[in-house]
mmCIF file of C-alpha atoms and ligand atoms in Angstrom:
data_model
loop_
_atom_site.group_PDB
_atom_site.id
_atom_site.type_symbol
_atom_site.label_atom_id
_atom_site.label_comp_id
_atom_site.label_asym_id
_atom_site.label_seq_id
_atom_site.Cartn_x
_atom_site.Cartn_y
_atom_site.Cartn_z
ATOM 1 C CA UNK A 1 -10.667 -7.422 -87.903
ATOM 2 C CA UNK A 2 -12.603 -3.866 -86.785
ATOM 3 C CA UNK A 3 -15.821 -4.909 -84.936
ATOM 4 C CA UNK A 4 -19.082 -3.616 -84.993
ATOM 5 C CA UNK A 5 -21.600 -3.860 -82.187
ATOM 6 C CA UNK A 6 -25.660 -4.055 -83.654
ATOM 7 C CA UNK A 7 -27.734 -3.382 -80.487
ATOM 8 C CA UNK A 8 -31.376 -3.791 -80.692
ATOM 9 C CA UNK A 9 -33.901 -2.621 -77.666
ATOM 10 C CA UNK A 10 -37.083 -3.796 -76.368
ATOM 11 C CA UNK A 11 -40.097 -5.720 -78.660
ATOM 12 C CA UNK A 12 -37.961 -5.865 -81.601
ATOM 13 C CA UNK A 13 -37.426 -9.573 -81.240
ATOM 14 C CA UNK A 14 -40.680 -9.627 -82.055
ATOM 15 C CA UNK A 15 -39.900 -8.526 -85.469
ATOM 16 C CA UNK A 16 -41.726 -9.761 -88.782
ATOM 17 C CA UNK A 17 -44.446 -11.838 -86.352
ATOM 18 C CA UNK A 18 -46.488 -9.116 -85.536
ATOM 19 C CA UNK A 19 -47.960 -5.277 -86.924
ATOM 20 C CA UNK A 20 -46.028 -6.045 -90.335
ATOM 21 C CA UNK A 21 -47.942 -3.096 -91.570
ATOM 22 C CA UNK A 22 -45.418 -0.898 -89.349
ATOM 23 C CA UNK A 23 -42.398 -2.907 -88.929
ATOM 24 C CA UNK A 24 -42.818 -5.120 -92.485
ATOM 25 C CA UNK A 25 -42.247 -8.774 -92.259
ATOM 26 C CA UNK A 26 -38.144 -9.329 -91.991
ATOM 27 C CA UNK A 27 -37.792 -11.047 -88.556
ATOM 28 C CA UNK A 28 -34.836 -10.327 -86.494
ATOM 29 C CA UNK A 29 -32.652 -13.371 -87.716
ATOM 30 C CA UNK A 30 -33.077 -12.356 -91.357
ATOM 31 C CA UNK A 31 -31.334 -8.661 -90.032
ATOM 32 C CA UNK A 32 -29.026 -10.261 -87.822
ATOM 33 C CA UNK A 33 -27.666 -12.484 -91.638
ATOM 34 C CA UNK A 34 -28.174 -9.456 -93.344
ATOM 35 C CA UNK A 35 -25.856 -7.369 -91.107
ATOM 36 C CA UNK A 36 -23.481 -10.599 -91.455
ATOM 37 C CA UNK A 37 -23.079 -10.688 -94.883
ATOM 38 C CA UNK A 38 -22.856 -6.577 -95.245
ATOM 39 C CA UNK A 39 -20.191 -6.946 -92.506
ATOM 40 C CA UNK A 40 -17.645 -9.053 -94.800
ATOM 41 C CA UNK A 41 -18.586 -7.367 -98.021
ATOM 42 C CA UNK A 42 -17.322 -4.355 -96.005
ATOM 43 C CA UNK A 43 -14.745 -5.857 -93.744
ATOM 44 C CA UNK A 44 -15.939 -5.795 -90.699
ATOM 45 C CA UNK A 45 -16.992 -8.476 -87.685
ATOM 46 C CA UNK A 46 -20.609 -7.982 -86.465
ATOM 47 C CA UNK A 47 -21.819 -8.767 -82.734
ATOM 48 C CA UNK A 48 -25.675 -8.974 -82.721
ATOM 49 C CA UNK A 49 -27.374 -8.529 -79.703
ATOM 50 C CA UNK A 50 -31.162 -7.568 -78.788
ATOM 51 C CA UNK A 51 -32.507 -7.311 -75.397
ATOM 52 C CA UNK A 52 -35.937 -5.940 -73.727
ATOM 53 C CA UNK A 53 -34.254 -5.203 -70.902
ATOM 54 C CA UNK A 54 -32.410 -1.317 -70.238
ATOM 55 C CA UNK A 55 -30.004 -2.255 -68.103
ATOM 56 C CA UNK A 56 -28.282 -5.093 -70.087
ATOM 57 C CA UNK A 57 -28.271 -2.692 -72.645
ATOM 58 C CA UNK A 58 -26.502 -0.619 -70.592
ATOM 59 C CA UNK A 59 -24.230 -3.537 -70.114
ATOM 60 C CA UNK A 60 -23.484 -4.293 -73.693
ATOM 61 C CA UNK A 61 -22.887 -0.344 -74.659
ATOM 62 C CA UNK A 62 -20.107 -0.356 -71.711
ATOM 63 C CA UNK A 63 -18.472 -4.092 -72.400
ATOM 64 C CA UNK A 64 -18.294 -2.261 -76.405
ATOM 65 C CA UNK A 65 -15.381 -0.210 -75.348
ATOM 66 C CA UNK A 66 -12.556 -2.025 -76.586
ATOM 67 C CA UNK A 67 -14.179 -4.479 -78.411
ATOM 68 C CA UNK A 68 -16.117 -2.454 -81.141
ATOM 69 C CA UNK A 69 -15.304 0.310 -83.413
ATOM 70 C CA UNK A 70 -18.503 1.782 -83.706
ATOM 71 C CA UNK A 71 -22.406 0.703 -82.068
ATOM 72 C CA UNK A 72 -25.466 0.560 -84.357
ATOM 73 C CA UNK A 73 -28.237 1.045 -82.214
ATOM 74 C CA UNK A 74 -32.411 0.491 -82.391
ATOM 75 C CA UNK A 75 -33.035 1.338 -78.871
ATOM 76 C CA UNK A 76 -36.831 1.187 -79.704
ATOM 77 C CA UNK A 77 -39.254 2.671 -77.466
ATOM 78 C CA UNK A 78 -35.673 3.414 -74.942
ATOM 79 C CA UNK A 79 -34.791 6.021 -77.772
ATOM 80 C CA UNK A 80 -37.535 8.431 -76.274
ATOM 81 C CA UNK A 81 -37.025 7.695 -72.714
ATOM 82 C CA UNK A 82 -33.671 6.670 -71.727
ATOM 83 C CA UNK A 83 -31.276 9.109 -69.983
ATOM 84 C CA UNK A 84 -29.353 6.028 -68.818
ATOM 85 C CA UNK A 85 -28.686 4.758 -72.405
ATOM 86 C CA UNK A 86 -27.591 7.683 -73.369
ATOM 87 C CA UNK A 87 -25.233 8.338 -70.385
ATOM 88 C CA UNK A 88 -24.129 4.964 -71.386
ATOM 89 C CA UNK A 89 -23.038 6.012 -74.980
ATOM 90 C CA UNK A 90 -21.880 8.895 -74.026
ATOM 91 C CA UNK A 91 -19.545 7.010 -71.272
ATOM 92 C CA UNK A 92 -17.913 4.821 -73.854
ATOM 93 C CA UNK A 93 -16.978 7.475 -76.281
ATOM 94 C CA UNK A 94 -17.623 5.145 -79.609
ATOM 95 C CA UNK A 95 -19.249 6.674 -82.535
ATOM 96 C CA UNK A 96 -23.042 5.353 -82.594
ATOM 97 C CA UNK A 97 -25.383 5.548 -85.237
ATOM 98 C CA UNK A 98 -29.190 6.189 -84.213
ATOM 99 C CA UNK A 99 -31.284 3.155 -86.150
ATOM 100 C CA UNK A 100 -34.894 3.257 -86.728
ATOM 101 C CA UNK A 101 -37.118 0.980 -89.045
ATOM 102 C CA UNK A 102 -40.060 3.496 -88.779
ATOM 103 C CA UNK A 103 -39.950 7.107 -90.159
ATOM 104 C CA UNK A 104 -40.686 8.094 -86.343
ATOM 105 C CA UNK A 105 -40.982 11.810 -87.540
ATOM 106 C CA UNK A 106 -43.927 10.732 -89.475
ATOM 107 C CA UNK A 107 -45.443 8.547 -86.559
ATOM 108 C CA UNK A 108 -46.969 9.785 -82.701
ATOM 109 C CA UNK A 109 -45.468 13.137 -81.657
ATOM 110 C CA UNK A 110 -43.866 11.137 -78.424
ATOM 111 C CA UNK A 111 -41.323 9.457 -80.926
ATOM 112 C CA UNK A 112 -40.057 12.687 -82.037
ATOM 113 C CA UNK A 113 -37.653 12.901 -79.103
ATOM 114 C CA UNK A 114 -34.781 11.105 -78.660
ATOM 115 C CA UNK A 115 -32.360 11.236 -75.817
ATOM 116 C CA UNK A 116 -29.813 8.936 -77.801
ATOM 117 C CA UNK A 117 -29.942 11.627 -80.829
ATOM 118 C CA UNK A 118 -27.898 13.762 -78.486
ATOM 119 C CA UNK A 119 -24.918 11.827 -78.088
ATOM 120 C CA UNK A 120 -25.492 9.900 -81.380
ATOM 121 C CA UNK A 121 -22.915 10.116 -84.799
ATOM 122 C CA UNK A 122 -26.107 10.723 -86.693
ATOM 123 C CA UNK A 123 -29.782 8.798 -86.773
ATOM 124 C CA UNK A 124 -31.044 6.660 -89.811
ATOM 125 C CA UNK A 125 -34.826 6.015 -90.190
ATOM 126 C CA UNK A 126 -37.938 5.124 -92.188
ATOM 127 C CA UNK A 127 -35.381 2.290 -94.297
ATOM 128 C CA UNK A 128 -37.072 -0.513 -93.450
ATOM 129 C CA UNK A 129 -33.953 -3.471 -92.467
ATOM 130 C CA UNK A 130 -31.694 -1.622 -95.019
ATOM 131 C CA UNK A 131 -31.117 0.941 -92.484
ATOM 132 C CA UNK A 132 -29.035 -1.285 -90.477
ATOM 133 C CA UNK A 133 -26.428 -1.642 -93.539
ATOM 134 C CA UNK A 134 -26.844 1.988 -94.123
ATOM 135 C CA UNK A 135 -25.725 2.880 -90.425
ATOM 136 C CA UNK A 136 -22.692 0.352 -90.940
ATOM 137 C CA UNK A 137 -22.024 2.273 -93.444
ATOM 138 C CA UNK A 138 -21.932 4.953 -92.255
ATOM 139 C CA UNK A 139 -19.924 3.704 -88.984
ATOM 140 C CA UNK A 140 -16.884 2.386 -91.572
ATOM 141 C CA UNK A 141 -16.732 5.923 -93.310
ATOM 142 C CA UNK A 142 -16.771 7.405 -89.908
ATOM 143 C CA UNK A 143 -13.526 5.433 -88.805
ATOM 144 C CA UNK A 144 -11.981 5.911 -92.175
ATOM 145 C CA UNK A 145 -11.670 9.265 -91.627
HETATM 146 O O1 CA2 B 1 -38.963 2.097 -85.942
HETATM 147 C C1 CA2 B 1 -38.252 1.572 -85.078
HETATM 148 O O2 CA2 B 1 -37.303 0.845 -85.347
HETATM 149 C C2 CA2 B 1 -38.572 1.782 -83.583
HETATM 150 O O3 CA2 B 1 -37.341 1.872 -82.884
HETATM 151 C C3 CA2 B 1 -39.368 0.577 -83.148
HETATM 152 C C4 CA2 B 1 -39.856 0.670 -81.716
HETATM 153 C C5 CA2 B 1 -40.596 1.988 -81.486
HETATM 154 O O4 CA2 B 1 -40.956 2.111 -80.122
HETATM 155 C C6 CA2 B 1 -39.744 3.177 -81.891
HETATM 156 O O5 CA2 B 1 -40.495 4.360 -81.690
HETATM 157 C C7 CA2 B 1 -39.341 3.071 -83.352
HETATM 158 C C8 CA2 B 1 -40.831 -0.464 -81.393
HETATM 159 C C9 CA2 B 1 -40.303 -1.824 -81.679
HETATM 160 C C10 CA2 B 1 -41.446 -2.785 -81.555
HETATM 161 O O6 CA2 B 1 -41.230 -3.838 -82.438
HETATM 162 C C11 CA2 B 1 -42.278 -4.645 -82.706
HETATM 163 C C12 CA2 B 1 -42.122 -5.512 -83.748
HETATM 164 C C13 CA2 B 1 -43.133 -6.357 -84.076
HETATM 165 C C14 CA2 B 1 -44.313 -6.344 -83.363
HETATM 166 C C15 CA2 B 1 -44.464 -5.475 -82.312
HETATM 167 C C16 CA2 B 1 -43.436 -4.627 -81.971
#
């Protein structure tokens, strides 16, 4: 079966403990079954992986060629600082789909920039945890094409 890779960046394991005014209150094991389930209704394998550390990110985006179809990626606070994530995506040549919980255009001026927007299929925020099925989405209608 196609395989998508759902890569989350630094603090987000934190998820649904903490500033649930911001982030709400889903933790990151509800998103991981959530992304499960959406992955058979839509027939598609899921690896879930979260790390707070760049460089195994960097590590997962390269070991995706191959394996994946398509990356769904919450780089968190990486998004607006990482040239080597995004010379990772753009090494692998995968479609990747730009996830943020947050409306970051609404938030601090600093999380307007994104280096991963620039090799990035297209970016989904401000959805809450329905963003992630929204990028799959959006990832399976990509490779349909
Ligand atoms: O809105 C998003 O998904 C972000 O990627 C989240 C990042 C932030 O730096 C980005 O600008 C937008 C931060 C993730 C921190 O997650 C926490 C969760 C609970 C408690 C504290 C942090």
């Amino acid at each position: 079966m196609l395989s998508i890779l759902v890569l989350n960046g630094p603090n987000l394991n934190l998820l649904g403990t903490r500033q649930p005014d911001v982030y709400g209150s889903t933790t990151l094991a509800d998103i991981e079954g959530m992304c499960a389930r959406h992955g058979k209704q839509i027939g598609f394998d899921v690896e879930f992986a979260q790390s707070n550390h760049e460089g195994v990110m960097v590590d997962l985006i390269h070991a995706a060629r191959g394996r994946h179809v398509g990356i769904v990626m919450n780089a968190g606070a990486y998004t607006h600082t990482s040239i080597a994530l995004m010379d990772a995506v753009a090494s692998v040549e995968l479609p990747l789909v730009e996830l943020h919980l947050s409306n970051v255009h609404a938030r601090e001026d600093f999380r307007h920039t994104s280096y991963i927007a620039k090799v990035a299929l297209g970016i989904i925020c401000g959805f809450g945890a329905q963003g992630y099925l929204l990028a799959m989405d959006a990832i399976k209608a990509h490779v349909a094409d």
